[in-house]
Amino acid sequence: MSTSHHHHHPPYLITTLFFLFLNFSCLHANELELLLSFKSSIQDPLKHLSSWSYSSTNDVCLWTGVVCNNFSRVVSLDLSGKNISGQILTSATFRLPFLRTINLSNNNLSGPILQDIFTTSSPSLRYLNLSNNNFSGSIPRGFLPNLYTLDLSNNMFTGEIYNDIGFFSNLRVLDLGGNVLTGHVPAYLGNLSRLEFLTLASNQLTGGVPAELGKMKNLKWIYLGYNNLSGAIPYQIGGLSSLNHLDLVYNNLSGPIPPSLGDLKNLEYIFLYQNKLSGQIPLSIFSLQNLISLDFSDNSLSGEIPELVAQMKSLEILHLFSNNLTGTIPEGVTSLPRLKVLQLWSNRFSGGIPANLGKHNNLTVLDLSTNNLTGNLPDTLCDSGHLTKLILFSNSLDGQIPTSLGACSSLERVRLQKNGFSGDLPRGFTKLQLVNFLDLSNNNLQGNISTWDMPQLEMLDLSRNNFSGELPDLSRSKRLKKLDLSRNRISGMFPLRLIAFPELMDMDLSENEITGVIPSELSSFKNLVNLDLSHNNLTGGIPSSFSEFPVLSDLDLSCNRLSGEIPKNLGNIESLVQVNISHNLLHGSLPPTGAFLAINATAVTGNIDLCSANSASGLRPCKVVRKRSTKSWWFIITSTFVAFLAVLVFSFFIVLVFQRTRNVLEVKKVEQEDGTKWETQFFDSRFMKSFTVNAIISSLKEQNVLVDKSGVKFVVKEIKKYDSLPEMISDMRKLSEHKNILKIVATCRSEKEAYLIHEDIEGKRLSQILNGLSWERRRKIMKGIIEALRFLHCRCSVAVVAGNLSPENIVIDVKDQPRLCLGLPGLLCMDSAYIAPETREHKEMTSKSDIYGFGILLLNLLTGKNSSGDEDIESEVNGSLVNWARYSYSNCHIDTWIDSSIDMSVHKREIVHVMNLALNCTAIDPQERPCTKNVLQALESTSSSSSSCTTYFSKIPSLA
C-alpha cells in the first residue's frame, strides 16, 4: 500500500502544474506581443530591431536589447543609442511584469510620454532612462515607489514638477536637467530620504532653493544651476553630511554664503558662480580639506582671502574672479601642493604676488589680471613645469620679466600688457615653442627683437614699448593672425621675409622708424583685413598689387614719404572702407571708385599735388584737357538742337518723378461722420485709390485682409503705442524693394489707433512649415533673412530695426523665398521671445537687438521647435531654449536638440557652425554679438566650415 502512494500523484497536483505551464506560456506570449507592439509604433532606420519578429522559436530573450532572467522572463530593455525615432503610443511595454530596467536614452523619440506611465508600469521597475531624446509635454502624474533611477534629462518637457515626485520613496537618482520646466522646486523633494543624486539644471525654475533639501541626508550631488532661482542659499544644506558636489551656478541667488556650508566635510566640488551673492566668504569654507574645486566667481563678494586657505590641501582649482575682494593675495596659497588653477582676476587685490607662488604648487593656469598688484614677478611661477597660461595684465607690476620664464617651455598663452615691466626680454623667451598668444604691449620693455622662433604663434602684440633694431624674423610663425609692433623704435628696411603669413588678418607697424619701399609681395596676405604702416619713413610708390587684397577693409599709409600716383585699381577693392594716405608726396588724381568716392579731407591732406573730382575731399579739381573743335558750323547747330531736346525731355522726366514722389509720400486726410480724423500715407501711388479708411477698418472683421476693386489682397496690421512716424518713414518705399521684405503700401492712423498695410503674397508662414524642412531650405531661409537685415541696417539713410523675427512673421512665398513682414520697431505688438534682454530693460531697440532675435530664429530652424502664444514663447524660447541649447552644446549633446528630420550625417559640420553662430547671436551682452555683416559672412562660409562641437558655452573663466 505504501509503495502505491509513492508512485501515484494526486490529481489536483497534476492539474496545478498544468495550469502553471499554461500561465507560463501565456506570459511568454504576452511579452512577445507587447514588445512587437512597441516596435510597430517607432521607426528603426538602422534596423537594430530586425531580430524582433515572429519566428519558430519566438524566443524574445534572443532579441537585440532584451535581457531575460533564469526563467526566460524579460527583465531589461536597453535600446540606448539605436537611432530609433517616433512616438511611444502605448505604455504596454512598461507593464511587462518582471521588467526592472528600461533604457531608451540617446535616440530621437519625440512627442509626449503617456500620462499613465507612472501609474500602470510594472511594480518591479527599478531603472527608467528616457534622456537625450525630443520628448515634450508635461511630466506625467503618479509615482513608482520602487524606482531607483529616473532620468528624463535633455528633452523638451514643459510645465511644473508635480508634488507627486515626493512619493518616489526609493529613488536614488533623479535627473530632470536640460528641459523647459517652470515653477518652483517642490518642497516635497525633501521626502526622498534615499536620494543621492539630484539634477534639475538648465530649466526655467523660479522661486527659492527649498530648505527641505536639508532633510535628504543621503544626497551626494545637488545640481540646480542654469535656472532663475532667487533668494538665499538655505543654511540647512550644511547638514547634508554626505554631500560631495554642490552646484547652484547661473541663478539669481543673493545674500551671504551660509557658514554652515563649512560643515560639509565630504564636499569636493562647490560651484556658486554667476549669482548675486554678497558679504564675506565664511572662514569655515577654508577648513574644507577634501575640497578639490571652489568657484565663487561672478558675484559681489567682499573682504579678504584669509591665510586659513593653507588648510585646503586637496584644492586644485580656486576661482574667485569678478568679485569685490580686497587685501593681499595670502601666502597660504603657495603651500597648496595640488593647486593647478588660480584665477583671481577682476577684484581689488593689492600688494605683491606671493614670492614663492608656484614653487610648491602644480600651477597650470594663473590669472591675476585687472587688480592693483605691484612689485616684481616671482621667478618660481613655472617651477611645476606645467604652466600654460600666465595672465597678469592691467596691474602695476614692474621690474624685469624673470629669466625663469624664458625656460618655461609649457607656456601657451602669455598676457602681461598694461603694466610697468622694463628691461630686455629674458633669454629664450622668444623661442618658446608652444606659445600661441603673446601680449606684452603697454610696458617699458626694450632691446632687440630680431630673433624669433615661435611656430605656434597666432597673436603677437609688442606695441607701446621701446623695442629697437630691425623688424623681427617671424618666418617660423606660419599661423600668425595678428601682428602689432606699433609705437616702438624699430628701424631698418621693410623686410621681404615678412611674406609668409597666409592667415594674417591684422598688421600694425605704425609709429616706428621703418625705411625703404613697401614690398609688392604684401598682397599675398589674402586674409589681411587691417594694414597700418603710418608714421614711418617709407619711400617709393604705393604698390599696384594692393588691388589684389580680397578682404582688406582699413588701409593707413599716412605720414610717410611715399611718392608717385595712387594706383587707379586701388579703388577696385570692394571690401575697402577706410583709406588714409595723408602727409606723403603723392600727386595725380584720386581713383574715382570705391572707398575714394567718399574719402574724408583729413585722409588726403598734406600731399604735393593731389586732385579729385570729389569736392568733399578738400582737394582741387583735376584739370580737364579739351581739344578745340574742328567740326563744321552745321554740326554745332545740330548738336545744340539735340542737346536742347534732351534737356526738355529730362526736365519733363524730373517733373514727373517729383510729382510721383510727392504723391507717394502725400498724406491724405479724411474726417469721418463721428468726427474722427484719419491720415493715410501711401508709399506706392498705384494703390492711392485702391482703398479707403472705411475699407481698412472693415478689414479688421475679415481676418485683417483687405481686397481692392481689382481683387488685389492686402494685409492690415494694427500698430500699438503709435505716437509718431519714425525717421525712417521716407525709406519705406526703398525698404520694399528688397526681395526678402514684404512691400509696405501705406499707413493709416488717427489719434487713438493706427494700421500698417502691406501686400499679401501667396505662400505659408514659416511657423506652419517649420517641421520637416530640409537643411537646404533652412539654410536658404537663414541667408534670406540676414540679407534683409543687412539691407535694413546698412543700406538705408537711417538704420531700420526689423524688430519681430518670429517664424510667425516670416512668409515663404511660392518661389520658396523667405519674406520678412516689416513692422515699425517698438510700435507693433512683438513676440516677447525675440526681444533682446537689454530691450526689455531699457525699451530701446538697436541692430544688435535684431541680431538677438535672429539668433532665436536660428535656434528655431535648428531644433524645429515653434511655440504658439506669447506665454509659451516667453517660457520656452526666450529663457530656456537658449539656456538649454547652451547646456546641450557645451556637453556636445547636439543630437539631442537638432530637428530629427535633418540629416546629421551629411550636414553635421555645417550645423555645428550655425549652432555656434546662434549662441553668439544670443549673447547676453550686446557688444559680444556679431554685427549683421559678420553674421552674413559666417552663414556664407558654413559650407566650408570645419567647426566642431566645443565647450563654447561652458564656464569660460577668463577673457584671456
Short mmCIF file of C-alpha atoms in Angstrom, two decimals, residues 472-888:
data_model
loop_
_atom_site.label_atom_id
_atom_site.label_comp_id
_atom_site.label_asym_id
_atom_site.label_seq_id
_atom_site.Cartn_x
_atom_site.Cartn_y
_atom_site.Cartn_z
CA PRO A 472 61.71 90.50 -36.17
CA ASP A 473 62.10 87.47 -38.41
CA LEU A 474 58.74 85.76 -37.88
CA SER A 475 59.06 83.36 -40.79
CA ARG A 476 58.62 80.36 -38.46
CA SER A 477 55.25 81.67 -37.22
CA LYS A 478 53.14 80.49 -40.15
CA ARG A 479 49.89 80.63 -38.15
CA LEU A 480 50.15 84.32 -37.28
CA LYS A 481 46.78 86.11 -37.43
CA LYS A 482 47.55 89.41 -35.70
CA LEU A 483 50.84 91.34 -35.55
CA ASP A 484 51.09 94.66 -33.70
CA LEU A 485 54.56 96.24 -33.29
CA SER A 486 53.34 99.84 -33.31
CA ARG A 487 54.77 102.67 -31.18
CA ASN A 488 58.29 101.31 -30.77
CA ARG A 489 61.67 102.39 -32.20
CA ILE A 490 62.01 99.65 -34.81
CA SER A 491 64.14 100.73 -37.78
CA GLY A 492 65.73 99.35 -40.92
CA MET A 493 64.34 98.35 -44.27
CA PHE A 494 60.94 96.75 -44.68
CA PRO A 495 61.97 93.07 -44.90
CA LEU A 496 60.87 90.73 -47.65
CA ARG A 497 60.92 87.85 -45.16
CA LEU A 498 57.54 89.00 -43.81
CA ILE A 499 55.98 87.36 -46.85
CA ALA A 500 54.99 84.09 -45.21
CA PHE A 501 51.67 84.54 -43.38
CA PRO A 502 48.68 83.01 -45.17
CA GLU A 503 46.37 83.56 -42.15
CA LEU A 504 47.43 87.11 -41.15
CA MET A 505 44.39 89.37 -40.68
CA ASP A 506 45.73 92.42 -38.84
CA MET A 507 49.17 94.05 -39.21
CA ASP A 508 50.10 97.29 -37.44
CA LEU A 509 53.68 98.57 -37.78
CA SER A 510 52.81 102.24 -37.29
CA GLU A 511 54.84 104.85 -35.39
CA ASN A 512 58.26 103.29 -35.87
CA GLU A 513 61.32 104.26 -37.96
CA ILE A 514 61.00 101.76 -40.80
CA THR A 515 62.56 102.80 -44.12
CA GLY A 516 62.64 101.56 -47.71
CA VAL A 517 59.85 100.69 -50.11
CA ILE A 518 56.66 98.79 -49.40
CA PRO A 519 57.16 95.33 -50.93
CA SER A 520 54.51 94.45 -53.51
CA GLU A 521 54.54 90.87 -52.15
CA LEU A 522 52.44 92.06 -49.21
CA SER A 523 49.41 91.44 -51.42
CA SER A 524 49.98 87.70 -50.93
CA PHE A 525 48.39 88.10 -47.46
CA LYS A 526 44.97 87.07 -48.75
CA ASN A 527 43.26 87.26 -45.34
CA LEU A 528 44.55 90.72 -44.41
CA VAL A 529 41.74 93.00 -43.17
CA ASN A 530 43.67 95.84 -41.49
CA LEU A 531 47.04 97.22 -42.62
CA ASP A 532 48.62 100.19 -40.81
CA LEU A 533 52.10 101.36 -41.92
CA SER A 534 51.59 105.00 -40.93
CA HIS A 535 54.14 107.29 -39.23
CA ASN A 536 57.28 105.68 -40.63
CA ASN A 537 59.89 106.73 -43.23
CA LEU A 538 58.69 104.60 -46.13
CA THR A 539 59.53 105.77 -49.65
CA GLY A 540 58.64 104.79 -53.22
CA GLY A 541 55.13 104.30 -54.54
CA ILE A 542 52.01 102.50 -53.37
CA PRO A 543 52.26 99.02 -54.95
CA SER A 544 49.61 98.47 -57.63
CA SER A 545 49.42 94.85 -56.40
CA PHE A 546 47.49 96.16 -53.37
CA SER A 547 44.37 95.92 -55.53
CA GLU A 548 44.68 92.12 -55.16
CA PHE A 549 43.77 92.20 -51.45
CA PRO A 550 40.43 90.31 -51.40
CA VAL A 551 39.17 91.37 -47.94
CA LEU A 552 41.20 94.47 -46.99
CA SER A 553 38.99 96.90 -45.05
CA ASP A 554 41.30 99.53 -43.48
CA LEU A 555 44.49 100.87 -45.09
CA ASP A 556 46.61 103.56 -43.39
CA LEU A 557 49.78 104.73 -45.18
CA SER A 558 49.76 108.27 -43.76
CA CYS A 559 52.77 110.25 -42.56
CA ASN A 560 55.44 108.63 -44.70
CA ARG A 561 57.39 109.84 -47.77
CA LEU A 562 55.51 107.85 -50.39
CA SER A 563 55.55 109.37 -53.88
CA GLY A 564 54.08 108.89 -57.34
CA GLU A 565 50.45 108.48 -58.32
CA ILE A 566 47.85 106.43 -56.46
CA PRO A 567 47.23 103.22 -58.44
CA LYS A 568 43.83 103.58 -60.14
CA ASN A 569 42.92 99.95 -59.40
CA LEU A 570 43.20 100.61 -55.65
CA GLY A 571 39.61 101.84 -55.78
CA ASN A 572 38.55 98.43 -57.08
CA ILE A 573 38.94 96.73 -53.69
CA GLU A 574 35.25 96.18 -52.86
CA SER A 575 35.92 95.46 -49.19
CA LEU A 576 37.92 98.67 -48.60
CA VAL A 577 36.12 101.05 -46.22
CA GLN A 578 38.79 103.33 -44.72
CA VAL A 579 41.84 104.77 -46.51
CA ASN A 580 44.34 107.30 -45.16
CA ILE A 581 47.16 108.50 -47.45
CA SER A 582 47.65 111.93 -45.89
CA HIS A 583 51.04 113.64 -45.40
CA ASN A 584 53.00 111.95 -48.16
CA LEU A 585 54.46 113.16 -51.50
CA LEU A 586 51.71 111.76 -53.74
CA HIS A 587 50.40 113.51 -56.85
CA GLY A 588 47.82 112.98 -59.58
CA SER A 589 44.11 112.24 -59.20
CA LEU A 590 42.29 110.13 -56.65
CA PRO A 591 40.77 106.91 -58.03
CA PRO A 592 37.13 107.72 -58.83
CA THR A 593 35.83 104.47 -57.36
CA GLY A 594 35.33 102.54 -54.14
CA ALA A 595 36.45 103.97 -50.81
CA PHE A 596 37.93 107.03 -52.54
CA LEU A 597 34.47 108.27 -53.58
CA ALA A 598 33.55 109.40 -50.05
CA ILE A 599 37.04 109.92 -48.65
CA ASN A 600 37.43 112.50 -45.89
CA ALA A 601 39.58 115.56 -46.45
CA THR A 602 41.80 114.73 -43.48
CA ALA A 603 42.70 111.39 -45.13
CA VAL A 604 44.27 113.03 -48.22
CA THR A 605 45.65 116.33 -46.90
CA GLY A 606 49.36 117.16 -46.85
CA ASN A 607 50.37 115.78 -50.25
CA ILE A 608 52.19 117.63 -53.08
CA ASP A 609 49.73 117.77 -55.90
CA LEU A 610 46.67 115.57 -55.47
CA CYS A 611 43.40 116.46 -57.19
CA SER A 612 39.93 114.98 -57.20
CA ALA A 613 36.53 115.33 -58.85
CA ASN A 614 35.05 114.90 -55.37
CA SER A 615 34.76 118.33 -53.72
CA ALA A 616 34.25 116.73 -50.28
CA SER A 617 37.87 115.56 -50.37
CA GLY A 618 39.07 119.16 -49.99
CA LEU A 619 41.40 118.73 -52.98
CA ARG A 620 41.50 121.00 -56.00
CA PRO A 621 39.52 119.77 -59.02
CA CYS A 622 41.54 117.97 -61.68
CA LYS A 623 42.11 119.88 -64.92
CA VAL A 624 40.28 118.56 -67.98
CA VAL A 625 42.22 118.98 -71.23
CA ARG A 626 39.81 119.94 -74.01
CA LYS A 627 40.60 119.69 -77.72
CA ARG A 628 39.48 122.54 -79.89
CA SER A 629 36.55 121.53 -82.10
CA THR A 630 37.18 121.24 -85.82
CA LYS A 631 33.60 120.36 -86.69
CA SER A 632 31.66 122.50 -89.14
CA TRP A 633 29.06 125.05 -88.10
CA TRP A 634 26.10 122.90 -89.19
CA PHE A 635 27.21 120.13 -86.83
CA ILE A 636 27.39 122.59 -83.93
CA ILE A 637 23.82 123.77 -84.63
CA THR A 638 22.57 120.20 -84.87
CA SER A 639 24.31 119.26 -81.63
CA THR A 640 22.84 122.28 -79.87
CA PHE A 641 19.33 121.37 -81.05
CA VAL A 642 19.71 117.75 -79.91
CA ALA A 643 21.01 118.95 -76.54
CA PHE A 644 18.01 121.27 -76.19
CA LEU A 645 15.62 118.38 -76.87
CA ALA A 646 17.47 116.22 -74.36
CA VAL A 647 17.20 118.93 -71.69
CA LEU A 648 13.49 119.26 -72.44
CA VAL A 649 12.85 115.51 -72.12
CA PHE A 650 14.98 115.36 -68.99
CA SER A 651 13.09 118.27 -67.40
CA PHE A 652 9.78 116.59 -68.15
CA PHE A 653 11.08 113.37 -66.55
CA ILE A 654 12.25 115.25 -63.43
CA VAL A 655 8.84 116.92 -63.03
CA LEU A 656 7.11 113.56 -63.47
CA VAL A 657 9.33 111.86 -60.88
CA PHE A 658 8.92 114.76 -58.45
CA GLN A 659 5.16 114.64 -58.82
CA ARG A 660 5.17 110.86 -58.35
CA THR A 661 7.41 111.14 -55.29
CA ARG A 662 5.22 113.84 -53.84
CA ASN A 663 2.20 111.61 -54.35
CA VAL A 664 3.98 108.64 -52.84
CA LEU A 665 4.68 110.50 -49.64
CA GLU A 666 1.50 112.55 -49.68
CA VAL A 667 -0.67 112.35 -46.57
CA LYS A 668 -4.40 112.19 -47.31
CA LYS A 669 -6.64 113.45 -44.52
CA VAL A 670 -10.25 112.34 -44.01
CA GLU A 671 -12.77 113.18 -41.28
CA GLN A 672 -15.46 110.57 -40.61
CA GLU A 673 -19.03 111.23 -39.55
CA ASP A 674 -18.22 110.59 -35.90
CA GLY A 675 -15.60 113.35 -36.03
CA THR A 676 -12.57 111.01 -36.05
CA LYS A 677 -9.75 112.42 -38.15
CA TRP A 678 -7.68 109.93 -40.15
CA GLU A 679 -4.43 110.31 -42.06
CA THR A 680 -3.43 107.84 -44.78
CA GLN A 681 0.13 107.92 -46.14
CA PHE A 682 0.86 105.94 -49.31
CA PHE A 683 4.24 104.58 -50.39
CA ASP A 684 3.09 103.34 -53.80
CA SER A 685 0.99 105.69 -55.92
CA ARG A 686 -0.66 102.78 -57.78
CA PHE A 687 -2.74 101.99 -54.73
CA MET A 688 -3.83 105.51 -53.75
CA LYS A 689 -7.34 104.83 -54.99
CA SER A 690 -7.41 101.15 -54.04
CA PHE A 691 -8.86 101.51 -50.56
CA THR A 692 -10.40 103.93 -48.08
CA VAL A 693 -10.31 104.37 -44.32
CA ASN A 694 -13.68 102.61 -44.04
CA ALA A 695 -12.34 99.67 -46.06
CA ILE A 696 -9.32 99.40 -43.76
CA ILE A 697 -11.46 99.39 -40.60
CA SER A 698 -13.89 96.87 -42.14
CA SER A 699 -11.00 94.53 -42.98
CA LEU A 700 -10.35 94.03 -39.27
CA LYS A 701 -13.55 92.00 -39.18
CA GLU A 702 -12.40 89.90 -42.16
CA GLN A 703 -9.23 88.38 -40.68
CA ASN A 704 -7.31 91.59 -41.39
CA VAL A 705 -7.42 91.04 -45.17
CA LEU A 706 -8.27 93.96 -47.46
CA VAL A 707 -9.32 93.36 -51.08
CA ASP A 708 -9.42 96.27 -53.56
CA LYS A 709 -11.65 96.60 -56.64
CA SER A 710 -9.13 94.71 -58.80
CA GLY A 711 -9.05 91.74 -56.45
CA VAL A 712 -5.58 92.57 -55.11
CA LYS A 713 -5.22 91.49 -51.47
CA PHE A 714 -3.52 93.43 -48.69
CA VAL A 715 -2.89 92.61 -45.02
CA VAL A 716 -3.74 95.16 -42.33
CA LYS A 717 -1.76 95.17 -39.07
CA GLU A 718 -2.70 97.18 -36.03
CA ILE A 719 0.11 99.30 -34.61
CA LYS A 720 0.49 99.61 -30.83
CA LYS A 721 1.85 102.63 -28.92
CA TYR A 722 1.84 104.69 -32.11
CA ASP A 723 2.84 108.28 -31.34
CA SER A 724 4.58 109.50 -34.49
CA LEU A 725 6.18 108.02 -37.57
CA PRO A 726 9.88 107.39 -37.07
CA GLU A 727 12.61 108.97 -39.17
CA MET A 728 12.84 106.02 -41.50
CA ILE A 729 9.36 106.66 -42.92
CA SER A 730 10.87 108.25 -46.04
CA ASP A 731 12.76 104.99 -46.60
CA MET A 732 9.58 102.88 -46.62
CA ARG A 733 9.41 102.67 -50.41
CA LYS A 734 13.09 101.77 -50.62
CA LEU A 735 12.67 99.07 -47.98
CA SER A 736 10.06 97.31 -50.05
CA GLU A 737 12.46 96.93 -52.96
CA HIS A 738 14.36 94.11 -51.24
CA LYS A 739 13.35 90.62 -52.38
CA ASN A 740 13.17 89.32 -48.80
CA ILE A 741 10.98 92.13 -47.40
CA LEU A 742 7.21 92.33 -47.89
CA LYS A 743 6.15 95.52 -49.67
CA ILE A 744 4.63 98.14 -47.35
CA VAL A 745 1.91 100.03 -49.19
CA ALA A 746 0.59 102.57 -46.68
CA THR A 747 -0.03 103.61 -43.09
CA CYS A 748 -3.34 104.79 -41.72
CA ARG A 749 -3.77 106.48 -38.33
CA SER A 750 -5.99 108.52 -36.09
CA GLU A 751 -5.28 109.95 -32.65
CA LYS A 752 -6.16 106.65 -30.94
CA GLU A 753 -5.24 103.89 -33.38
CA ALA A 754 -3.11 103.19 -36.41
CA TYR A 755 -2.62 100.49 -39.03
CA LEU A 756 0.11 99.29 -41.36
CA ILE A 757 -0.94 97.94 -44.80
CA HIS A 758 1.34 95.61 -46.76
CA GLU A 759 0.99 93.31 -49.74
CA ASP A 760 -0.49 89.85 -49.28
CA ILE A 761 1.50 87.19 -51.11
CA GLU A 762 0.76 83.57 -51.84
CA GLY A 763 2.68 81.33 -49.51
CA LYS A 764 2.83 79.98 -45.96
CA ARG A 765 4.15 81.33 -42.70
CA LEU A 766 7.41 79.75 -41.57
CA SER A 767 5.69 78.69 -38.33
CA GLN A 768 3.35 76.47 -40.39
CA ILE A 769 6.06 74.57 -42.27
CA LEU A 770 8.98 74.61 -39.83
CA ASN A 771 8.86 70.91 -39.08
CA GLY A 772 10.18 68.66 -41.81
CA LEU A 773 12.09 71.32 -43.80
CA SER A 774 15.27 70.06 -45.46
CA TRP A 775 18.57 71.57 -44.33
CA GLU A 776 18.96 73.24 -47.75
CA ARG A 777 15.65 75.10 -47.35
CA ARG A 778 16.52 76.10 -43.77
CA ARG A 779 19.86 77.44 -44.97
CA LYS A 780 18.09 79.47 -47.69
CA ILE A 781 15.72 80.96 -45.09
CA MET A 782 18.61 81.90 -42.77
CA LYS A 783 20.50 83.59 -45.60
CA GLY A 784 17.44 85.40 -46.95
CA ILE A 785 16.51 86.90 -43.59
CA ILE A 786 20.06 88.00 -42.70
CA GLU A 787 20.36 89.61 -46.15
CA ALA A 788 17.16 91.52 -45.40
CA LEU A 789 18.58 92.61 -42.04
CA ARG A 790 21.83 93.76 -43.62
CA PHE A 791 19.79 95.83 -46.11
CA LEU A 792 17.80 97.39 -43.25
CA HIS A 793 20.84 98.06 -41.05
CA CYS A 794 23.32 99.24 -43.67
CA ARG A 795 21.61 100.39 -46.87
CA CYS A 796 19.03 102.86 -45.59
CA SER A 797 19.65 106.55 -44.92
CA VAL A 798 18.63 105.84 -41.31
CA ALA A 799 19.31 102.34 -39.97
CA VAL A 800 16.00 100.46 -39.67
CA VAL A 801 15.44 97.83 -36.97
CA ALA A 802 13.21 94.93 -38.04
CA GLY A 803 12.01 94.12 -34.51
CA ASN A 804 9.91 90.98 -34.88
CA LEU A 805 11.82 87.99 -36.30
CA SER A 806 9.50 85.19 -35.17
CA PRO A 807 8.56 82.40 -37.64
CA GLU A 808 5.02 83.78 -37.47
CA ASN A 809 6.31 86.99 -39.08
CA ILE A 810 8.13 85.34 -41.99
CA VAL A 811 6.30 84.17 -45.12
CA ILE A 812 7.75 81.60 -47.53
CA ASP A 813 6.42 82.58 -50.98
CA VAL A 814 5.66 80.31 -53.96
CA LYS A 815 9.23 80.79 -55.21
CA ASP A 816 10.47 79.43 -51.86
CA GLN A 817 11.87 82.85 -50.90
CA PRO A 818 11.60 83.96 -47.24
CA ARG A 819 9.83 87.33 -46.93
CA LEU A 820 10.07 89.36 -43.74
CA CYS A 821 6.91 91.21 -42.74
CA LEU A 822 8.38 94.53 -41.70
CA GLY A 823 6.73 96.44 -38.89
CA LEU A 824 7.73 99.66 -37.23
CA PRO A 825 10.04 98.59 -34.41
CA GLY A 826 8.77 99.34 -30.96
CA LEU A 827 5.30 100.06 -32.32
CA LEU A 828 3.96 96.72 -33.42
CA CYS A 829 2.95 94.01 -30.98
CA MET A 830 6.02 91.77 -30.76
CA ASP A 831 6.62 88.20 -29.66
CA SER A 832 8.43 88.63 -26.36
CA ALA A 833 10.64 85.63 -27.11
CA TYR A 834 12.55 87.57 -29.73
CA ILE A 835 13.16 90.70 -27.66
CA ALA A 836 16.76 91.10 -26.53
CA PRO A 837 17.39 91.35 -22.75
CA GLU A 838 18.61 94.94 -22.98
CA THR A 839 15.47 95.92 -24.93
CA ARG A 840 13.29 94.52 -22.16
CA GLU A 841 15.20 96.58 -19.63
CA HIS A 842 15.74 99.87 -21.46
CA LYS A 843 12.92 99.71 -24.06
CA GLU A 844 15.38 100.64 -26.82
CA MET A 845 15.97 98.66 -29.97
CA THR A 846 19.19 98.57 -31.99
CA SER A 847 20.63 96.45 -34.76
CA LYS A 848 22.13 94.23 -32.03
CA SER A 849 18.56 93.63 -30.78
CA ASP A 850 17.75 92.25 -34.23
CA ILE A 851 20.83 90.02 -34.06
CA TYR A 852 19.47 88.53 -30.80
CA GLY A 853 16.11 87.86 -32.47
CA PHE A 854 17.89 86.33 -35.46
CA GLY A 855 19.80 84.05 -33.07
CA ILE A 856 16.49 82.80 -31.63
CA LEU A 857 15.25 82.26 -35.20
CA LEU A 858 18.37 80.17 -35.93
CA LEU A 859 17.59 78.05 -32.85
CA ASN A 860 14.03 77.60 -34.14
CA LEU A 861 15.34 76.46 -37.51
CA LEU A 862 17.90 74.13 -35.90
CA THR A 863 15.51 72.50 -33.43
CA GLY A 864 12.30 72.62 -35.45
CA LYS A 865 10.58 73.89 -32.31
CA ASN A 866 7.92 76.54 -32.74
CA SER A 867 5.92 77.94 -29.81
CA SER A 868 2.41 79.25 -30.18
CA GLY A 869 1.14 82.02 -27.98
CA ASP A 870 3.05 84.65 -26.09
CA GLU A 871 3.09 82.72 -22.83
CA ASP A 872 4.60 79.60 -24.39
CA ILE A 873 7.17 81.61 -26.28
CA GLU A 874 8.09 83.52 -23.15
CA SER A 875 8.69 80.39 -21.12
CA GLU A 876 10.10 78.04 -23.73
CA VAL A 877 12.16 80.13 -26.09
CA ASN A 878 13.32 83.38 -24.58
CA GLY A 879 14.75 81.83 -21.47
CA SER A 880 15.05 78.11 -21.76
CA LEU A 881 15.67 77.35 -25.41
CA VAL A 882 18.82 79.47 -25.27
CA ASN A 883 19.96 78.08 -21.90
CA TRP A 884 19.04 74.56 -22.91
CA ALA A 885 20.93 74.97 -26.21
CA ARG A 886 24.00 76.21 -24.35
CA TYR A 887 23.78 73.34 -21.89
CA SER A 888 23.46 70.74 -24.65
#
